mmCIF file of C-alpha atoms and ligand atoms in Angstrom:
data_model
loop_
_atom_site.group_PDB
_atom_site.id
_atom_site.type_symbol
_atom_site.label_atom_id
_atom_site.label_comp_id
_atom_site.label_asym_id
_atom_site.label_seq_id
_atom_site.Cartn_x
_atom_site.Cartn_y
_atom_site.Cartn_z
ATOM 1 C CA MET O 9 37.714 97.121 -26.437
ATOM 2 C CA SER O 10 36.930 94.911 -23.761
ATOM 3 C CA SER O 11 37.771 90.870 -24.509
ATOM 4 C CA ALA O 12 34.915 88.674 -25.892
ATOM 5 C CA PRO O 13 33.818 86.099 -23.258
ATOM 6 C CA ALA O 14 35.094 82.576 -23.954
ATOM 7 C CA CYS O 15 32.748 80.172 -26.026
ATOM 8 C CA LYS O 16 33.039 77.022 -23.882
ATOM 9 C CA LYS O 17 29.210 75.853 -23.447
ATOM 10 C CA LEU O 18 27.968 74.886 -26.850
ATOM 11 C CA LEU O 19 24.483 73.980 -28.106
ATOM 12 C CA ILE O 20 24.306 72.764 -31.639
ATOM 13 C CA PHE O 21 21.370 73.056 -34.066
ATOM 14 C CA GLY O 22 21.123 70.724 -36.984
ATOM 15 C CA ALA O 23 24.012 68.361 -35.447
ATOM 16 C CA THR O 24 23.360 65.492 -37.833
ATOM 17 C CA GLY O 25 23.090 67.447 -41.202
ATOM 18 C CA LEU O 26 25.209 67.523 -44.275
ATOM 19 C CA VAL O 27 27.462 70.050 -42.661
ATOM 20 C CA GLY O 28 26.244 70.021 -39.267
ATOM 21 C CA SER O 29 27.557 66.486 -38.796
ATOM 22 C CA ARG O 30 31.301 67.552 -39.721
ATOM 23 C CA ILE O 31 31.041 70.692 -37.388
ATOM 24 C CA THR O 32 29.709 68.557 -34.456
ATOM 25 C CA ARG O 33 32.436 65.753 -35.130
ATOM 26 C CA GLU O 34 35.057 68.421 -35.040
ATOM 27 C CA ILE O 35 33.666 70.081 -32.073
ATOM 28 C CA VAL O 36 33.536 66.426 -30.266
ATOM 29 C CA ARG O 37 37.035 65.695 -31.286
ATOM 30 C CA ASN O 38 38.317 68.928 -29.459
ATOM 31 C CA LYS O 39 35.811 68.363 -26.638
ATOM 32 C CA SER O 40 38.517 68.809 -24.073
ATOM 33 C CA GLN O 41 38.745 72.391 -24.836
ATOM 34 C CA PHE O 42 35.008 72.967 -24.045
ATOM 35 C CA GLU O 43 32.957 72.637 -20.676
ATOM 36 C CA ARG O 44 29.733 71.348 -22.085
ATOM 37 C CA ILE O 45 28.566 70.191 -25.449
ATOM 38 C CA ALA O 46 24.968 69.652 -26.403
ATOM 39 C CA ILE O 47 22.801 69.059 -29.318
ATOM 40 C CA PHE O 48 19.221 70.270 -30.013
ATOM 41 C CA THR O 49 17.286 68.157 -32.053
ATOM 42 C CA SER O 50 13.901 66.722 -32.942
ATOM 43 C CA ARG O 51 12.256 63.528 -32.046
ATOM 44 C CA THR O 52 11.876 62.584 -35.615
ATOM 45 C CA THR O 53 15.829 62.639 -35.968
ATOM 46 C CA VAL O 54 16.163 60.760 -32.660
ATOM 47 C CA GLU O 55 13.957 57.993 -33.921
ATOM 48 C CA SER O 56 14.773 57.882 -37.376
ATOM 49 C CA ALA O 57 16.611 54.573 -38.614
ATOM 50 C CA THR O 58 19.304 56.483 -40.249
ATOM 51 C CA LYS O 59 20.166 58.701 -37.513
ATOM 52 C CA SER O 60 19.631 57.285 -34.309
ATOM 53 C CA GLU O 61 23.029 55.599 -34.379
ATOM 54 C CA GLN O 62 24.852 59.046 -34.787
ATOM 55 C CA ILE O 63 23.062 60.263 -31.757
ATOM 56 C CA ALA O 64 23.747 57.429 -29.750
ATOM 57 C CA SER O 65 27.434 57.701 -30.692
ATOM 58 C CA LEU O 66 27.470 61.440 -29.982
ATOM 59 C CA GLN O 67 25.927 60.751 -26.174
ATOM 60 C CA LYS O 68 28.887 57.824 -25.693
ATOM 61 C CA GLU O 69 31.075 60.729 -26.350
ATOM 62 C CA GLY O 70 29.496 62.881 -23.549
ATOM 63 C CA VAL O 71 27.270 65.255 -26.016
ATOM 64 C CA GLY O 72 24.096 66.072 -24.411
ATOM 65 C CA VAL O 73 21.063 65.405 -26.359
ATOM 66 C CA ILE O 74 18.043 67.753 -25.910
ATOM 67 C CA VAL O 75 15.069 66.757 -27.898
ATOM 68 C CA GLY O 76 12.408 69.451 -28.534
ATOM 69 C CA ASP O 77 10.676 71.380 -31.225
ATOM 70 C CA VAL O 78 12.750 74.154 -32.776
ATOM 71 C CA THR O 79 9.843 76.266 -33.087
ATOM 72 C CA SER O 80 8.801 76.184 -29.500
ATOM 73 C CA ALA O 81 9.940 78.986 -27.662
ATOM 74 C CA GLY O 82 9.652 76.741 -24.185
ATOM 75 C CA ASP O 83 11.639 74.040 -25.669
ATOM 76 C CA VAL O 84 14.478 76.399 -26.783
ATOM 77 C CA ALA O 85 14.596 78.544 -23.776
ATOM 78 C CA ARG O 86 14.986 75.427 -21.744
ATOM 79 C CA ALA O 87 17.803 74.282 -23.889
ATOM 80 C CA TYR O 88 19.792 77.703 -23.697
ATOM 81 C CA SER O 89 19.814 77.134 -19.553
ATOM 82 C CA GLY O 90 23.662 77.250 -19.044
ATOM 83 C CA ILE O 91 24.695 77.719 -22.548
ATOM 84 C CA ASP O 92 26.819 80.476 -23.546
ATOM 85 C CA THR O 93 27.290 79.768 -27.530
ATOM 86 C CA VAL O 94 24.760 78.562 -30.147
ATOM 87 C CA ILE O 95 26.091 76.951 -33.240
ATOM 88 C CA SER O 96 23.323 76.846 -35.809
ATOM 89 C CA CYS O 97 23.915 74.360 -38.634
ATOM 90 C CA LEU O 98 19.967 74.237 -39.730
ATOM 91 C CA GLY O 99 19.445 73.474 -43.362
ATOM 92 C CA ARG O 100 18.216 75.894 -46.026
ATOM 93 C CA ASN O 101 14.535 74.850 -45.358
ATOM 94 C CA ALA O 102 14.881 75.844 -41.539
ATOM 95 C CA LEU O 103 16.952 78.913 -41.831
ATOM 96 C CA GLU O 104 13.798 81.541 -40.982
ATOM 97 C CA HIS O 105 13.388 79.715 -37.712
ATOM 98 C CA GLN O 106 16.920 81.141 -36.577
ATOM 99 C CA ILE O 107 15.394 84.545 -36.080
ATOM 100 C CA GLU O 108 13.462 83.448 -33.113
ATOM 101 C CA LEU O 109 16.220 81.286 -31.903
ATOM 102 C CA VAL O 110 18.396 84.614 -32.077
ATOM 103 C CA ARG O 111 15.750 86.787 -30.231
ATOM 104 C CA LEU O 112 15.597 83.916 -27.392
ATOM 105 C CA ALA O 113 19.351 84.014 -27.366
ATOM 106 C CA ASN O 114 19.334 87.726 -26.884
ATOM 107 C CA GLU O 115 17.035 87.352 -23.965
ATOM 108 C CA SER O 116 18.738 84.361 -22.624
ATOM 109 C CA PRO O 117 20.881 85.228 -19.238
ATOM 110 C CA SER O 118 23.726 82.767 -20.232
ATOM 111 C CA VAL O 119 23.787 82.746 -24.071
ATOM 112 C CA HIS O 120 26.435 85.445 -25.333
ATOM 113 C CA ARG O 121 27.417 84.137 -29.034
ATOM 114 C CA PHE O 122 25.582 83.022 -31.909
ATOM 115 C CA PHE O 123 26.947 81.356 -34.985
ATOM 116 C CA PRO O 124 24.278 81.481 -37.579
ATOM 117 C CA SER O 125 23.900 78.785 -40.290
ATOM 118 C CA GLU O 126 26.185 80.222 -42.854
ATOM 119 C CA TYR O 127 29.213 78.165 -44.004
ATOM 120 C CA GLY O 128 28.888 79.171 -47.370
ATOM 121 C CA THR O 129 28.793 82.257 -50.111
ATOM 122 C CA ASP O 130 29.444 85.597 -48.744
ATOM 123 C CA ILE O 131 26.186 86.942 -48.607
ATOM 124 C CA GLU O 132 27.381 90.515 -48.150
ATOM 125 C CA TYR O 133 30.160 90.409 -50.712
ATOM 126 C CA GLY O 134 29.076 93.341 -52.767
ATOM 127 C CA PRO O 135 26.181 95.801 -53.654
ATOM 128 C CA SER O 136 24.262 93.098 -55.864
ATOM 129 C CA SER O 137 24.639 90.584 -53.164
ATOM 130 C CA ALA O 138 21.569 92.059 -51.429
ATOM 131 C CA HIS O 139 19.116 90.857 -54.394
ATOM 132 C CA GLU O 140 20.368 87.404 -54.731
ATOM 133 C CA ILE O 141 17.492 85.244 -54.096
ATOM 134 C CA PRO O 142 19.266 82.302 -52.186
ATOM 135 C CA HIS O 143 20.818 84.980 -49.691
ATOM 136 C CA GLN O 144 17.510 86.442 -48.478
ATOM 137 C CA LYS O 145 16.778 84.149 -45.529
ATOM 138 C CA LYS O 146 20.371 84.390 -44.483
ATOM 139 C CA LEU O 147 20.424 88.381 -44.725
ATOM 140 C CA LYS O 148 17.363 88.625 -42.325
ATOM 141 C CA VAL O 149 19.053 86.359 -39.973
ATOM 142 C CA ARG O 150 22.053 88.593 -40.087
ATOM 143 C CA ALA O 151 19.754 91.736 -39.448
ATOM 144 C CA ALA O 152 18.225 90.127 -36.617
ATOM 145 C CA LEU O 153 21.688 89.497 -34.922
ATOM 146 C CA ARG O 154 22.959 93.023 -35.828
ATOM 147 C CA ALA O 155 19.942 94.423 -33.941
ATOM 148 C CA CYS O 156 20.615 92.361 -30.698
ATOM 149 C CA ASP O 157 21.885 94.480 -27.529
ATOM 150 C CA ARG O 158 23.476 91.479 -25.652
ATOM 151 C CA LEU O 159 24.402 88.863 -28.188
ATOM 152 C CA ASP O 160 27.614 88.654 -30.271
ATOM 153 C CA HIS O 161 27.753 86.880 -33.606
ATOM 154 C CA THR O 162 30.153 85.046 -35.600
ATOM 155 C CA TYR O 163 29.408 84.404 -39.490
ATOM 156 C CA VAL O 164 31.656 81.486 -40.742
ATOM 157 C CA VAL O 165 31.805 82.242 -44.606
ATOM 158 C CA THR O 166 33.836 79.213 -46.650
ATOM 159 C CA GLY O 167 32.463 79.601 -49.821
ATOM 160 C CA PRO O 168 31.503 76.188 -51.746
ATOM 161 C CA TYR O 169 32.371 72.791 -50.462
ATOM 162 C CA ALA O 170 35.429 71.180 -52.100
ATOM 163 C CA ASP O 171 33.706 67.509 -51.585
ATOM 164 C CA GLY O 172 32.408 64.667 -53.817
ATOM 165 C CA ASP O 173 29.063 64.288 -52.347
ATOM 166 C CA PRO O 174 26.088 64.434 -54.652
ATOM 167 C CA GLY O 175 25.504 67.985 -55.961
ATOM 168 C CA LEU O 176 28.525 69.516 -54.274
ATOM 169 C CA TYR O 177 31.488 71.256 -56.391
ATOM 170 C CA PHE O 178 33.721 67.931 -56.389
ATOM 171 C CA SER O 179 30.936 65.828 -57.600
ATOM 172 C CA ALA O 180 29.602 64.366 -60.876
ATOM 173 C CA ASN O 181 26.658 66.699 -60.155
ATOM 174 C CA ALA O 182 24.550 64.289 -62.215
ATOM 175 C CA SER O 183 21.358 66.320 -61.904
ATOM 176 C CA GLY O 184 22.829 69.420 -63.101
ATOM 177 C CA LYS O 185 26.129 68.496 -65.195
ATOM 178 C CA GLN O 186 25.802 71.816 -67.271
ATOM 179 C CA ALA O 187 26.441 73.786 -63.831
ATOM 180 C CA GLY O 188 29.693 72.050 -63.668
ATOM 181 C CA SER O 189 30.763 68.345 -62.847
ATOM 182 C CA PHE O 190 33.770 66.187 -62.138
ATOM 183 C CA ASP O 191 32.940 62.766 -62.642
ATOM 184 C CA VAL O 192 35.198 60.182 -61.499
ATOM 185 C CA LYS O 193 33.661 57.008 -62.986
ATOM 186 C CA ASN O 194 33.243 58.282 -66.428
ATOM 187 C CA LYS O 195 36.385 60.482 -66.381
ATOM 188 C CA GLU O 196 34.314 63.411 -67.767
ATOM 189 C CA ALA O 197 34.360 66.985 -66.540
ATOM 190 C CA VAL O 198 32.125 70.070 -67.132
ATOM 191 C CA LEU O 199 34.305 73.449 -66.401
ATOM 192 C CA LEU O 200 33.035 76.842 -65.837
ATOM 193 C CA GLY O 201 34.071 79.885 -68.242
ATOM 194 C CA ASP O 202 37.399 79.036 -69.886
ATOM 195 C CA GLY O 203 38.192 76.708 -66.947
ATOM 196 C CA ASN O 204 40.514 79.597 -65.372
ATOM 197 C CA LEU O 205 38.312 81.420 -63.047
ATOM 198 C CA ARG O 206 39.589 81.488 -59.574
ATOM 199 C CA ILE O 207 37.139 79.781 -56.691
ATOM 200 C CA SER O 208 37.904 79.575 -53.032
ATOM 201 C CA PHE O 209 36.725 76.428 -51.530
ATOM 202 C CA THR O 210 36.564 74.775 -48.252
ATOM 203 C CA THR O 211 36.352 71.142 -47.454
ATOM 204 C CA MET O 212 33.369 70.202 -45.095
ATOM 205 C CA HIS O 213 35.977 68.676 -42.740
ATOM 206 C CA ASP O 214 37.698 72.011 -42.784
ATOM 207 C CA VAL O 215 34.395 73.949 -42.161
ATOM 208 C CA GLY O 216 34.296 72.033 -38.986
ATOM 209 C CA LYS O 217 37.851 72.704 -37.932
ATOM 210 C CA LEU O 218 37.316 76.474 -38.675
ATOM 211 C CA VAL O 219 34.300 76.860 -36.722
ATOM 212 C CA VAL O 220 36.037 75.258 -33.676
ATOM 213 C CA LEU O 221 38.873 77.481 -34.297
ATOM 214 C CA ALA O 222 36.360 80.528 -34.305
ATOM 215 C CA ALA O 223 34.992 79.563 -31.223
ATOM 216 C CA LEU O 224 38.422 79.164 -29.395
ATOM 217 C CA HIS O 225 39.191 82.371 -30.909
ATOM 218 C CA ALA O 226 36.266 84.327 -29.254
ATOM 219 C CA ASP O 227 37.866 87.640 -29.703
ATOM 220 C CA SER O 228 39.337 87.475 -33.005
ATOM 221 C CA SER O 229 35.916 86.028 -34.396
ATOM 222 C CA ARG O 230 33.519 88.402 -32.285
ATOM 223 C CA ASN O 231 30.895 90.330 -34.420
ATOM 224 C CA LYS O 232 32.573 89.513 -37.917
ATOM 225 C CA ALA O 233 32.010 87.825 -41.129
ATOM 226 C CA LEU O 234 35.084 85.290 -40.937
ATOM 227 C CA ARG O 235 36.086 84.744 -44.782
ATOM 228 C CA VAL O 236 38.165 81.475 -44.610
ATOM 229 C CA ASN O 237 38.913 78.755 -46.800
ATOM 230 C CA SER O 238 40.845 75.674 -47.571
ATOM 231 C CA PHE O 239 42.276 76.796 -50.884
ATOM 232 C CA THR O 240 41.619 79.022 -53.878
ATOM 233 C CA VAL O 241 41.946 77.358 -57.329
ATOM 234 C CA THR O 242 40.527 77.115 -61.110
ATOM 235 C CA ASP O 243 38.307 74.388 -62.499
ATOM 236 C CA SER O 244 41.378 73.528 -64.728
ATOM 237 C CA ASP O 245 43.366 73.024 -61.487
ATOM 238 C CA ILE O 246 40.927 70.831 -60.006
ATOM 239 C CA LEU O 247 40.587 68.456 -63.303
ATOM 240 C CA HIS O 248 44.569 68.272 -63.440
ATOM 241 C CA GLU O 249 44.450 67.014 -59.586
ATOM 242 C CA PHE O 250 41.582 64.488 -60.330
ATOM 243 C CA GLU O 251 43.631 63.493 -63.814
ATOM 244 C CA ARG O 252 46.433 62.783 -61.710
ATOM 245 C CA GLN O 253 45.166 60.904 -59.176
ATOM 246 C CA THR O 254 42.921 58.678 -61.517
ATOM 247 C CA GLY O 255 45.867 57.130 -63.584
ATOM 248 C CA GLY O 256 47.086 60.248 -65.382
ATOM 249 C CA GLN O 257 45.336 60.157 -68.594
ATOM 250 C CA ALA O 258 43.403 63.259 -69.865
ATOM 251 C CA TRP O 259 39.537 63.184 -69.011
ATOM 252 C CA LYS O 260 36.899 64.304 -71.624
ATOM 253 C CA VAL O 261 36.197 67.988 -70.988
ATOM 254 C CA SER O 262 33.250 70.336 -72.208
ATOM 255 C CA TYR O 263 32.970 74.050 -71.024
ATOM 256 C CA THR O 264 29.671 76.104 -70.000
ATOM 257 C CA SER O 265 30.185 79.722 -70.507
ATOM 258 C CA LEU O 266 28.942 82.346 -67.872
ATOM 259 C CA ASP O 267 26.588 83.503 -70.431
ATOM 260 C CA GLU O 268 25.133 79.967 -70.668
ATOM 261 C CA LEU O 269 25.186 79.457 -66.871
ATOM 262 C CA ARG O 270 23.297 82.709 -66.517
ATOM 263 C CA ARG O 271 20.779 81.601 -69.356
ATOM 264 C CA LEU O 272 20.219 78.227 -67.367
ATOM 265 C CA GLU O 273 19.631 80.229 -64.125
ATOM 266 C CA ARG O 274 17.075 82.237 -65.758
ATOM 267 C CA GLU O 275 15.185 79.409 -67.217
ATOM 268 C CA ALA O 276 15.295 77.427 -64.006
ATOM 269 C CA LEU O 277 14.090 80.689 -62.120
ATOM 270 C CA ASP O 278 11.159 81.246 -64.783
ATOM 271 C CA ALA O 279 10.056 77.912 -64.641
ATOM 272 C CA GLY O 280 9.962 78.077 -60.630
ATOM 273 C CA LYS O 281 12.180 75.293 -60.185
ATOM 274 C CA PRO O 282 13.953 74.867 -56.681
ATOM 275 C CA TYR O 283 17.208 73.803 -58.467
ATOM 276 C CA ALA O 284 17.606 77.400 -59.747
ATOM 277 C CA VAL O 285 19.473 78.017 -56.475
ATOM 278 C CA LEU O 286 22.488 75.583 -57.822
ATOM 279 C CA PHE O 287 22.993 77.986 -60.884
ATOM 280 C CA THR O 288 22.647 81.141 -59.081
ATOM 281 C CA LEU O 289 25.273 80.042 -56.599
ATOM 282 C CA ARG O 290 27.298 78.636 -59.266
ATOM 283 C CA ARG O 291 27.294 81.671 -61.185
ATOM 284 C CA ILE O 292 27.972 83.857 -57.877
ATOM 285 C CA TRP O 293 31.209 81.595 -57.569
ATOM 286 C CA ALA O 294 32.253 81.959 -61.068
ATOM 287 C CA GLU O 295 31.783 85.646 -61.099
ATOM 288 C CA GLY O 296 34.557 85.918 -58.517
ATOM 289 C CA GLY O 297 31.972 86.135 -55.342
ATOM 290 C CA THR O 298 34.451 83.907 -53.296
ATOM 291 C CA LEU O 299 37.761 85.989 -53.753
ATOM 292 C CA TYR O 300 38.910 88.664 -51.264
ATOM 293 C CA ASP O 301 42.121 90.652 -50.961
ATOM 294 C CA LYS O 302 42.916 88.852 -48.146
ATOM 295 C CA ARG O 303 41.286 85.687 -46.313
ATOM 296 C CA ASP O 304 40.835 85.589 -42.368
ATOM 297 C CA ASN O 305 42.304 82.109 -41.652
ATOM 298 C CA HIS O 306 45.021 83.873 -39.800
ATOM 299 C CA LEU O 307 42.693 85.784 -37.297
ATOM 300 C CA ILE O 308 41.925 82.095 -35.976
ATOM 301 C CA ASP O 309 45.198 80.497 -36.252
ATOM 302 C CA ALA O 310 43.984 78.463 -39.328
ATOM 303 C CA GLU O 311 46.528 79.286 -41.810
ATOM 304 C CA HIS O 312 48.370 75.866 -41.713
ATOM 305 C CA VAL O 313 45.868 73.506 -40.679
ATOM 306 C CA VAL O 314 43.566 73.679 -43.996
ATOM 307 C CA ASP O 315 43.318 70.761 -46.514
ATOM 308 C CA THR O 316 45.023 71.060 -49.796
ATOM 309 C CA LEU O 317 43.450 70.560 -53.279
ATOM 310 C CA ALA O 318 45.266 67.165 -53.426
ATOM 311 C CA ASP O 319 43.526 66.065 -50.034
ATOM 312 C CA ALA O 320 40.088 67.271 -51.387
ATOM 313 C CA VAL O 321 40.279 65.384 -54.500
ATOM 314 C CA ALA O 322 41.475 62.386 -52.829
ATOM 315 C CA GLU O 323 38.535 62.369 -50.347
ATOM 316 C CA ALA O 324 36.361 63.396 -53.333
ATOM 317 C CA ILE O 325 37.424 60.113 -55.236
ATOM 318 C CA LYS O 326 36.624 58.195 -52.408
ATOM 319 C CA VAL O 327 33.276 59.442 -52.031
ATOM 320 C CA GLN O 328 32.220 59.068 -55.492
ATOM 321 C CA THR O 329 33.516 55.472 -55.873
ATOM 322 C CA SER O 330 32.184 54.169 -52.632
HETATM 323 N N1 NAP U 28 29.036 75.990 -49.433
HETATM 324 C C1 NAP U 28 28.505 74.905 -49.558
HETATM 325 O O1 NAP U 28 28.722 74.482 -50.596
HETATM 326 C C2 NAP U 28 27.203 74.483 -48.903
HETATM 327 C C3 NAP U 28 26.557 73.228 -49.264
HETATM 328 C C4 NAP U 28 25.277 72.883 -48.465
HETATM 329 C C5 NAP U 28 24.896 73.482 -47.521
HETATM 330 N N2 NAP U 28 25.596 74.809 -47.179
HETATM 331 C C6 NAP U 28 25.104 75.645 -46.123
HETATM 332 O O2 NAP U 28 25.334 74.939 -44.855
HETATM 333 C C7 NAP U 28 24.194 74.929 -43.644
HETATM 334 C C8 NAP U 28 23.600 73.741 -43.696
HETATM 335 O O3 NAP U 28 23.152 73.124 -44.685
HETATM 336 P P1 NAP U 28 23.052 71.376 -44.814
HETATM 337 O O4 NAP U 28 22.706 71.184 -46.396
HETATM 338 O O5 NAP U 28 24.006 70.877 -44.059
HETATM 339 O O6 NAP U 28 21.655 71.172 -44.122
HETATM 340 P P2 NAP U 28 20.778 69.977 -43.872
HETATM 341 O O7 NAP U 28 21.566 68.757 -43.980
HETATM 342 O O8 NAP U 28 19.572 70.126 -45.202
HETATM 343 O O9 NAP U 28 19.767 70.240 -42.782
HETATM 344 C C9 NAP U 28 20.493 70.344 -41.415
HETATM 345 C C10 NAP U 28 19.888 69.992 -40.299
HETATM 346 O O10 NAP U 28 18.895 71.107 -40.114
HETATM 347 C C11 NAP U 28 17.823 70.378 -39.450
HETATM 348 N N3 NAP U 28 16.465 70.837 -39.958
HETATM 349 C C12 NAP U 28 16.158 70.470 -41.405
HETATM 350 N N4 NAP U 28 15.114 70.802 -41.785
HETATM 351 C C13 NAP U 28 14.301 71.335 -40.570
HETATM 352 C C14 NAP U 28 12.975 71.595 -40.309
HETATM 353 N N5 NAP U 28 12.169 71.738 -41.374
HETATM 354 N N6 NAP U 28 12.739 71.898 -38.862
HETATM 355 C C15 NAP U 28 13.896 71.891 -37.860
HETATM 356 N N7 NAP U 28 14.892 71.453 -38.403
HETATM 357 C C16 NAP U 28 15.388 71.253 -39.490
HETATM 358 C C17 NAP U 28 17.971 69.197 -39.047
HETATM 359 O O11 NAP U 28 18.552 69.117 -37.906
HETATM 360 P P3 NAP U 28 18.734 67.704 -36.910
HETATM 361 O O12 NAP U 28 20.275 67.104 -37.455
HETATM 362 O O13 NAP U 28 18.513 68.201 -35.438
HETATM 363 O O14 NAP U 28 17.732 66.737 -37.368
HETATM 364 C C18 NAP U 28 18.994 68.778 -40.459
HETATM 365 O O15 NAP U 28 19.901 67.756 -39.917
HETATM 366 C C19 NAP U 28 23.326 75.833 -44.834
HETATM 367 O O16 NAP U 28 23.337 77.425 -44.189
HETATM 368 C C20 NAP U 28 23.593 75.783 -46.076
HETATM 369 O O17 NAP U 28 23.270 77.037 -47.059
HETATM 370 C C21 NAP U 28 26.614 75.246 -47.924
#
């Protein structure tokens, strides 16, 4: 098999988003390994009070800022000029725009690799994955990528984030505690099942590192779902680490059985609630949807560079108490 062309001239979509900002930060930290780094963003983001500083600091680091409309073929085709790799970190509400971004990348004379916005659950884990509601848009993007004749792809599959930001697995998850919660301020946790279900997690910091390593290992990451993670643990392991790092006393603990989680998911779906996605994803994770015979970290030299459970809990405590 011929070797894959290198991924050296990068264009990032969604660079100021939740995970996109971490991915962009790691790419910038490793800028000596790349020939060009640019982001494609909207006028609204550039002018927003909360994000303009972030954009200015990227510019100071030598990152090119291309302002345009992600739905304009002309803007995107111009942005692709001289780029060899597109890294999309678009949010859930913009995932469908990627189908056109993929088509334009396939037509571009310079782009040869596309990283779609994945960074989560394995959407092709097993036969039932095809029917999971939150996977549908990402599955369409994968289909568009597989139909390309000139464009390679890499799906970076990381499982849930081991972070304490609101709604993430190591947070208090205030708006949906029954779907699992680690609440540092009140020293209370809600564990899924009996607390001993194994789940593979990745910290958002590691998602950034893993995307960089995937780009730098263009051959090993070519045309695959890279199933990478930071660590595999149970809710009880996470709880014990939180207890250890918050003074050693036992937290108040309750449990949500898998049947109850499925009932909550059904109830939210029937009521048309957008937060149903939270229950669906947690149910998939609790059912074992992040467990593989073997993870792929070794393919991109990422076995020994990822965060530990202790690192993730320390960071989550900082985030929850800041
Ligand atoms: N594994 C997990 O636990 C987990 C958790 C959360 C998300 N994820 C995954 O991570 C990926 C990114 O999600 P995220 O939460 O980081 O995204 P996000 O913060 O909601 O949005 C990311 C970026 O997408 C762009 N964007 C959003 N809406 C747009 C629109 N309507 N039109 C054009 N651009 C738009 C913006 O780009 P600019 O920066 O240019 O403004 C925004 O900053 C998704 O695939 C998501 O499923 C996984």
